[in-house]
Tab-separated table of C-alpha atoms and ligand atoms in Angstrom:
chain	number	residue	atom	x	y	z
U	27	MET	CA	21.754	7.613	-12.319
U	28	SER	CA	23.247	8.989	-9.164
U	29	GLY	CA	24.080	12.662	-8.374
U	30	LYS	CA	22.323	15.612	-7.097
U	31	ALA	CA	18.566	15.163	-6.639
U	32	THR	CA	15.920	17.610	-5.477
U	33	VAL	CA	12.420	16.555	-4.170
U	34	VAL	CA	9.371	18.765	-3.006
U	35	ALA	CA	7.301	16.913	-0.494
U	36	PRO	CA	4.341	18.145	0.923
U	37	ALA	CA	2.977	18.446	4.772
U	38	ASN	CA	-0.270	16.049	5.511
U	39	LEU	CA	-3.132	17.187	7.910
U	40	ALA	CA	-4.727	14.175	9.775
U	41	PHE	CA	-8.379	14.040	10.180
U	42	VAL	CA	-7.712	11.117	12.617
U	43	LYS	CA	-4.612	11.738	14.475
U	44	TYR	CA	-1.531	9.814	15.124
U	45	TRP	CA	-0.988	10.528	19.085
U	46	GLY	CA	0.721	7.982	21.244
U	47	ALA	CA	3.341	5.115	20.168
U	48	VAL	CA	3.678	1.426	20.623
U	49	ASP	CA	7.516	2.380	19.799
U	50	LEU	CA	8.420	5.952	19.842
U	51	GLU	CA	12.371	5.324	18.643
U	52	ARG	CA	10.804	3.647	15.421
U	53	ALA	CA	7.690	5.455	15.339
U	54	LEU	CA	5.101	2.555	15.547
U	55	PRO	CA	1.862	4.118	16.335
U	56	ARG	CA	-0.745	3.003	18.796
U	57	ASN	CA	-3.715	3.733	16.642
U	58	PRO	CA	-4.240	3.938	12.721
U	59	SER	CA	-4.515	7.509	11.228
U	60	ILE	CA	-6.081	9.107	8.123
U	61	SER	CA	-4.834	12.297	6.526
U	62	MET	CA	-5.093	14.500	3.371
U	63	THR	CA	-1.908	15.344	1.632
U	64	LEU	CA	-1.347	19.226	1.189
U	65	SER	CA	-0.082	21.153	-1.694
U	66	GLU	CA	1.017	24.731	-0.768
U	67	CYS	CA	2.835	23.658	2.626
U	68	HIS	CA	5.903	21.793	1.722
U	69	SER	CA	9.552	20.999	2.108
U	70	ARG	CA	12.205	20.992	-0.810
U	71	SER	CA	15.158	18.922	-0.115
U	72	THR	CA	18.377	18.952	-2.288
U	73	VAL	CA	20.802	16.044	-1.899
U	74	GLU	CA	24.233	15.280	-3.316
U	75	PRO	CA	26.361	12.449	-2.445
U	76	CYS	CA	29.943	13.587	-1.779
U	77	PRO	CA	31.901	10.100	-2.078
U	78	GLY	CA	35.278	10.654	0.090
U	79	ALA	CA	34.024	13.537	2.310
U	80	ALA	CA	34.487	12.776	5.826
U	81	THR	CA	30.901	14.003	7.137
U	82	ASP	CA	27.489	15.280	5.937
U	83	GLU	CA	26.727	18.482	5.505
U	84	ILE	CA	23.303	19.977	6.851
U	85	LEU	CA	22.226	23.387	5.415
U	86	LEU	CA	18.932	25.297	5.766
U	87	ARG	CA	17.656	27.937	3.387
U	88	GLY	CA	16.185	30.779	5.128
U	89	GLU	CA	13.332	33.075	3.965
U	90	ASP	CA	15.831	35.424	2.662
U	91	GLY	CA	17.368	32.942	0.468
U	92	THR	CA	20.622	32.201	2.182
U	93	LEU	CA	21.985	29.208	2.774
U	94	SER	CA	23.539	28.405	6.254
U	95	PRO	CA	24.286	25.414	8.427
U	96	ALA	CA	21.335	24.183	10.245
U	97	PRO	CA	20.777	24.767	13.734
U	98	PRO	CA	22.354	21.670	16.144
U	99	ALA	CA	18.925	20.188	17.170
U	100	PHE	CA	17.749	19.818	13.764
U	101	ALA	CA	21.081	18.977	12.019
U	102	GLU	CA	21.265	15.931	14.717
U	103	ARG	CA	18.033	14.486	13.635
U	104	VAL	CA	18.747	14.689	9.931
U	105	LEU	CA	22.129	13.201	10.531
U	106	ALA	CA	20.625	10.157	12.517
U	107	HIS	CA	18.118	9.834	9.477
U	108	LEU	CA	21.015	9.631	6.829
U	109	GLU	CA	22.758	7.050	9.121
U	110	ARG	CA	19.544	4.995	8.810
U	111	LEU	CA	19.213	5.559	5.010
U	112	ARG	CA	22.780	4.607	4.253
U	113	ARG	CA	22.231	1.163	5.977
U	114	SER	CA	18.888	0.570	4.322
U	115	LEU	CA	20.011	1.846	1.011
U	116	GLY	CA	23.412	0.038	1.031
U	117	SER	CA	25.563	3.315	0.456
U	118	SER	CA	28.434	4.598	2.367
U	119	ASP	CA	28.453	8.028	0.688
U	120	ARG	CA	28.144	11.202	2.700
U	121	PHE	CA	25.854	14.008	1.455
U	122	ARG	CA	25.682	17.509	1.167
U	123	VAL	CA	21.920	18.291	2.167
U	124	ALA	CA	19.793	21.625	2.051
U	125	THR	CA	16.186	22.009	3.143
U	126	GLU	CA	13.659	24.840	2.457
U	127	ASN	CA	10.188	24.889	4.039
U	128	SER	CA	7.304	26.829	2.391
U	129	PHE	CA	5.700	27.445	5.651
U	130	PRO	CA	6.510	28.138	9.251
U	131	ALA	CA	8.670	25.148	10.701
U	132	ALA	CA	8.068	23.311	14.072
U	133	ALA	CA	4.847	25.355	14.857
U	134	GLY	CA	2.727	22.263	14.687
U	135	MET	CA	2.087	22.245	10.866
U	136	ALA	CA	4.084	19.046	10.142
U	137	SER	CA	7.110	20.562	8.943
U	138	SER	CA	9.003	17.483	10.144
U	139	ALA	CA	6.723	15.335	8.158
U	140	SER	CA	7.321	17.023	4.858
U	141	GLY	CA	10.937	17.638	5.625
U	142	PHE	CA	11.553	14.019	6.348
U	143	ALA	CA	9.649	12.844	3.547
U	144	ALA	CA	11.468	14.865	1.075
U	145	LEU	CA	14.775	14.099	2.823
U	146	THR	CA	14.239	10.322	2.467
U	147	LEU	CA	13.141	10.585	-1.212
U	148	ALA	CA	15.815	12.941	-2.311
U	149	VAL	CA	18.611	10.768	-0.843
U	150	ALA	CA	16.947	7.691	-2.519
U	151	ARG	CA	17.026	9.610	-5.856
U	152	ALA	CA	20.538	11.065	-5.286
U	153	LEU	CA	21.686	7.291	-5.273
U	154	GLY	CA	19.932	6.386	-8.302
U	155	ARG	CA	17.187	4.423	-6.338
U	156	ASP	CA	13.484	4.206	-7.173
U	157	LEU	CA	11.762	3.445	-4.101
U	158	GLY	CA	8.214	1.875	-4.052
U	159	GLU	CA	5.369	3.796	-1.993
U	160	ARG	CA	5.770	1.166	0.759
U	161	GLU	CA	9.623	1.350	1.127
U	162	ALA	CA	9.273	4.958	0.724
U	163	SER	CA	6.727	5.363	3.424
U	164	ALA	CA	8.319	3.049	5.963
U	165	LEU	CA	11.826	4.540	5.171
U	166	ALA	CA	10.052	8.182	5.881
U	167	ARG	CA	8.744	6.861	9.127
U	168	SER	CA	11.724	5.462	10.473
U	169	SER	CA	12.904	9.191	10.785
U	170	GLY	CA	10.967	9.108	13.888
U	171	SER	CA	8.503	11.862	12.511
U	172	GLY	CA	6.032	9.192	12.239
U	173	SER	CA	3.636	11.268	10.354
U	174	ALA	CA	6.213	11.442	7.377
U	175	ALA	CA	5.153	7.931	6.499
U	176	ARG	CA	1.663	9.634	5.049
U	177	SER	CA	3.580	12.495	3.305
U	178	VAL	CA	5.299	10.374	0.664
U	179	ILE	CA	1.597	9.599	-0.908
U	180	GLY	CA	-0.727	12.100	-2.481
U	181	GLY	CA	-4.544	12.573	-1.944
U	182	TYR	CA	-6.155	10.746	1.112
U	183	VAL	CA	-3.846	8.310	2.878
U	184	GLU	CA	-4.141	5.955	5.716
U	185	TRP	CA	-1.330	4.620	8.065
U	186	PRO	CA	-2.241	1.474	10.181
U	187	ALA	CA	-1.303	1.135	13.820
U	188	GLY	CA	2.082	-0.998	13.625
U	189	GLU	CA	3.424	-3.773	15.405
U	190	SER	CA	6.603	-4.144	13.668
U	191	GLU	CA	8.739	-2.397	11.024
U	192	ASP	CA	7.653	-4.716	8.157
U	193	ASP	CA	4.108	-3.962	8.032
U	194	CYS	CA	4.049	-0.103	9.186
U	195	TYR	CA	3.681	1.684	6.001
U	196	ALA	CA	0.870	4.161	4.809
U	197	PHE	CA	-1.355	3.350	1.677
U	198	PRO	CA	-3.475	5.543	-0.512
U	199	LEU	CA	-7.383	5.801	0.069
U	200	ALA	CA	-8.399	8.040	-2.540
U	201	SER	CA	-6.281	10.260	-4.983
U	202	HIS	CA	-6.419	14.129	-4.982
U	203	GLU	CA	-8.771	14.227	-7.791
U	204	HIS	CA	-11.108	12.147	-6.093
U	205	TRP	CA	-12.338	15.160	-3.893
U	206	ASP	CA	-11.019	18.612	-3.848
U	207	LEU	CA	-10.953	19.929	-0.226
U	208	ARG	CA	-9.387	23.100	0.779
U	209	ASN	CA	-7.620	23.695	4.039
U	210	VAL	CA	-7.618	27.459	5.140
U	211	VAL	CA	-4.696	27.668	7.794
U	212	ALA	CA	-5.136	30.385	10.395
U	213	ILE	CA	-1.572	31.206	11.784
U	214	VAL	CA	-2.006	32.578	15.301
U	215	ASP	CA	1.598	31.909	16.478
U	216	ALA	CA	4.315	31.159	13.631
U	217	GLY	CA	6.936	30.584	16.526
U	218	PRO	CA	8.324	27.176	17.493
U	219	LYS	CA	6.356	25.100	19.848
U	220	ARG	CA	7.600	24.824	23.483
U	221	VAL	CA	6.866	21.073	23.537
U	222	SER	CA	7.513	18.670	20.554
U	223	SER	CA	5.002	16.292	19.323
U	224	ARG	CA	7.673	13.585	20.399
U	225	ASP	CA	6.905	14.375	24.067
U	226	GLY	CA	3.363	14.713	23.333
U	227	HIS	CA	3.237	10.970	22.119
U	228	ARG	CA	5.399	9.956	24.999
U	229	LEU	CA	3.299	11.587	27.676
U	230	ALA	CA	-0.085	10.630	25.851
U	231	GLU	CA	-0.755	7.144	28.009
U	232	THR	CA	-0.495	9.298	31.031
U	233	SER	CA	-3.765	11.077	30.502
U	234	PRO	CA	-7.097	9.401	32.049
U	235	TYR	CA	-8.604	10.247	28.611
U	236	PHE	CA	-6.142	8.190	26.467
U	237	GLU	CA	-8.128	5.007	26.536
U	238	GLY	CA	-11.450	6.408	26.030
U	239	ARG	CA	-10.233	7.752	22.740
U	240	GLN	CA	-8.583	4.266	21.685
U	241	GLN	CA	-12.205	2.883	22.138
U	242	ALA	CA	-13.844	5.735	19.828
U	243	LEU	CA	-11.249	5.128	17.334
U	244	PRO	CA	-12.714	2.092	15.278
U	245	ARG	CA	-15.871	4.101	14.670
U	246	ARG	CA	-14.308	7.330	13.981
U	247	LEU	CA	-11.788	5.674	11.466
U	248	ARG	CA	-15.043	3.975	9.721
U	249	ALA	CA	-16.672	7.326	9.431
U	250	VAL	CA	-13.937	9.161	7.906
U	251	ARG	CA	-13.059	6.563	5.440
U	252	ASP	CA	-16.809	6.316	4.295
U	253	ALA	CA	-16.907	9.999	4.227
U	254	ILE	CA	-13.942	10.383	1.844
U	255	ALA	CA	-15.326	7.578	-0.579
U	256	ALA	CA	-18.792	9.581	-0.575
U	257	ARG	CA	-17.196	13.114	-0.628
U	258	ASP	CA	-19.391	13.949	2.131
U	259	LEU	CA	-17.998	17.028	4.249
U	260	GLY	CA	-21.220	16.790	6.534
U	261	ALA	CA	-20.056	13.388	7.399
U	262	LEU	CA	-16.456	13.892	7.836
U	263	GLY	CA	-16.401	17.528	9.552
U	264	PRO	CA	-17.847	16.569	13.168
U	265	VAL	CA	-15.565	13.549	13.395
U	266	LEU	CA	-12.368	15.352	12.282
U	267	GLU	CA	-13.150	18.075	14.671
U	268	GLU	CA	-14.105	15.464	17.616
U	269	ASP	CA	-10.745	13.816	16.999
U	270	ALA	CA	-8.597	16.961	17.081
U	271	ILE	CA	-10.309	18.094	20.151
U	272	ASP	CA	-9.626	14.661	21.983
U	273	LEU	CA	-5.891	15.123	21.166
U	274	HIS	CA	-5.682	18.485	22.746
U	275	LEU	CA	-7.802	17.141	25.678
U	276	ILE	CA	-5.305	14.202	26.260
U	277	ALA	CA	-2.395	16.521	25.694
U	278	MET	CA	-3.663	18.934	28.442
U	279	SER	CA	-4.418	16.301	30.760
U	280	SER	CA	-1.283	14.618	30.383
U	281	ARG	CA	1.299	14.453	33.273
U	282	PRO	CA	2.684	16.890	33.164
U	283	PRO	CA	0.120	18.695	31.076
U	284	ILE	CA	0.694	20.235	27.656
U	285	PHE	CA	-0.871	23.157	26.525
U	286	TYR	CA	-0.530	23.792	22.527
U	287	TRP	CA	-3.337	26.187	22.173
U	288	LYS	CA	-3.170	30.218	22.386
U	289	PRO	CA	-5.908	32.630	22.892
U	290	GLY	CA	-5.974	32.896	18.967
U	291	THR	CA	-6.656	29.194	18.720
U	292	LEU	CA	-10.227	29.730	20.654
U	293	ALA	CA	-11.198	32.877	18.752
U	294	VAL	CA	-10.744	31.041	15.518
U	295	LEU	CA	-12.746	28.139	16.632
U	296	GLU	CA	-15.472	30.165	17.764
U	297	VAL	CA	-15.482	32.165	14.493
U	298	VAL	CA	-15.756	28.519	12.533
U	299	ARG	CA	-18.582	27.835	14.864
U	300	GLY	CA	-20.115	30.938	14.050
U	301	LEU	CA	-19.737	30.409	10.251
U	302	ARG	CA	-21.538	26.741	10.502
U	303	ASP	CA	-24.411	28.804	12.275
U	304	HIS	CA	-24.809	30.976	9.181
U	305	GLY	CA	-25.027	27.484	6.918
U	306	LEU	CA	-21.332	27.053	5.835
U	307	SER	CA	-19.840	23.674	5.923
U	308	CYS	CA	-16.289	24.295	7.588
U	309	TRP	CA	-14.574	22.429	10.220
U	310	SER	CA	-11.607	22.753	12.293
U	311	THR	CA	-8.621	20.761	13.321
U	312	MET	CA	-5.225	21.336	15.085
U	313	ASP	CA	-2.104	19.450	15.013
U	314	ALA	CA	0.618	19.547	18.154
U	315	GLY	CA	0.672	23.631	17.955
U	316	PRO	CA	-1.675	26.496	18.101
U	317	ASN	CA	-2.801	26.881	14.670
U	318	VAL	CA	-6.139	26.129	13.120
U	319	HIS	CA	-6.775	24.010	9.934
U	320	VAL	CA	-10.133	24.864	8.435
U	321	ILE	CA	-11.181	22.381	6.263
U	322	CYS	CA	-14.151	23.330	3.435
U	323	GLU	CA	-15.023	22.805	0.030
U	324	PRO	CA	-13.620	25.170	-2.887
U	325	GLY	CA	-17.079	27.199	-2.965
U	326	GLU	CA	-16.695	28.252	0.651
U	327	GLU	CA	-13.002	28.934	0.768
U	328	ALA	CA	-13.055	32.556	-0.013
U	329	ARG	CA	-15.606	33.462	2.739
U	330	VAL	CA	-13.838	31.092	5.355
U	331	ALA	CA	-10.572	32.918	4.614
U	332	ALA	CA	-11.940	36.591	4.802
U	333	SER	CA	-13.496	35.739	8.022
U	334	LEU	CA	-10.429	34.250	9.649
U	335	GLU	CA	-8.017	37.154	8.289
U	336	ALA	CA	-10.051	39.706	10.011
U	337	LEU	CA	-9.635	38.365	13.245
U	338	ASP	CA	-7.103	40.100	15.812
U	339	GLY	CA	-5.213	37.031	16.762
U	340	VAL	CA	-4.317	35.724	13.362
U	341	THR	CA	-1.226	36.920	11.955
U	342	ARG	CA	-1.535	35.144	8.629
U	343	ILE	CA	-3.617	32.766	6.521
U	344	ILE	CA	-2.386	30.104	4.069
U	345	ARG	CA	-4.816	28.901	1.870
U	346	ASP	CA	-3.829	25.145	0.942
U	347	ARG	CA	-5.708	22.327	-0.496
U	348	VAL	CA	-5.411	18.649	-1.033
U	349	GLY	CA	-2.476	17.605	-3.426
U	350	PRO	CA	-0.788	14.886	-5.498
U	351	GLY	CA	2.191	14.175	-3.479
U	352	PRO	CA	5.968	14.510	-3.743
U	353	GLN	CA	7.472	15.498	-6.882
U	354	ASP	CA	10.938	15.720	-8.253
U	355	SER	CA	12.282	19.139	-9.366
U	356	ASP	CA	14.869	20.737	-11.110
U	357	ARG	CA	15.096	23.864	-8.989
U	358	HIS	CA	17.953	22.570	-6.803
U	359	LEU	CA	18.959	24.520	-3.554
U	360	PHE	CA	22.727	24.742	-4.454
C	11	LIG	O1	4.815	12.487	13.128
C	11	LIG	P1	5.111	13.339	14.440
C	11	LIG	O2	6.014	12.507	15.579
C	11	LIG	O3	5.488	14.863	14.466
C	11	LIG	O4	3.644	13.303	14.981
C	11	LIG	C1	2.607	14.051	14.491
C	11	LIG	C2	1.494	14.161	15.512
C	11	LIG	C3	0.319	14.870	14.981
C	11	LIG	O5	0.694	15.965	13.891
C	11	LIG	C4	-0.480	15.711	15.989
C	11	LIG	C5	-0.866	14.222	14.462
C	11	LIG	C6	-0.627	13.684	12.923
C	11	LIG	O6	-1.431	12.547	12.918
C	11	LIG	O7	-0.330	14.271	12.309
C-alpha cells in the first residue's frame, strides 16, 4: 500500500573507513569498509507522495520541534536523490519530505548516512515497495553519501570496494545481538565542519600516505572481521584506532590539507590512552570531524563516559551502542 511513511535509520561508525573513491559521483569506494550500526544516533524521515504536485517539498524538523524549509545546500542533495529514486523505483510522483536528526548534523557524525538511508527506505515504503537488503543498500549508496550503504543494515556490516553499480552494496557480518559494543561519543564541537567528507574523498589520493594505507588494508580488514567473529575487543581496538589515525593523517597531508581535529579531539585521545594505562579496554575513532567515538564493552561504559564528561573541551556526551538497523515508525513528522 502506498501513502505517508516514516522510517528511522541509524548512523553507523566505521572501524575500517571508506576514504577515497573510484567514482565519487556514484560513491564507488576505493577500499572495503567495516562498520557498527548505531542505535541512539539516527535520522527520522517522513515521506508522502503528492500526485499532481509540481515540485517536491523538503522540510527539516529543528530541535524546537518546528518544521521549516531545509537549507538550500541540504535541499539540493535531497532533491537530486529523489530524482534518482523516482528513476530507479519507476515513479513520477512528487513528495513531501521531512527529516529530523537525533544528533548534531554535519559534524562528522554520519548524519548524511542515516539521513539518506532513512530517506531511501521511506520513499520506497511510501510507494508501497519492499526493498531487499542489497537493493536498499545500493540505492542508499547512490545518494553520494556512500556510507549510507551501511546504514540500511543492523549490527556489524561490511561494504566491499566497488567497480560497478551492480556489485556495490553492503552486507551483514554479524547481528547486533552477537556482540554488545558501546560507543561513547565525546562532542568537542557540534558545529558544521568546514570541509565535507566529499572533499576529503576527492583529495585523499593527493596524500603521499594514501597508497601506504591501501597496502595495510587487507590485513586490517581481516583482523577486524576476525575480531568481530571472536568478540575480541583487545584485537579490534588497536586496528580501529590505527585506521582512524591513518584517515586523519591522509586528510592532514592532502593537498590542500584538511584539519578536522580540534584541541578537544587531542585531549580526548589522551584521556582514552590514560584509561587504557589503568586497565580499561577502550579505543578511539573519529570520522571526518573533530568528535571522538570511544568503543568499549558495557561494563566499562560508565567509567569511560564519566572521564570524558569531566574534560573541559567536551561539551556533551552521547552514549550509543550497536543497534538492529532501520525501523518503520508510526510517529510521522507531519
Ligand atoms: O559517506 P560519506 O561520503 O559521508 O563518507 C564517509 C566517510 C567517513 O565517515 C569518514 C568514513 C566512513 O567509512 O564512514
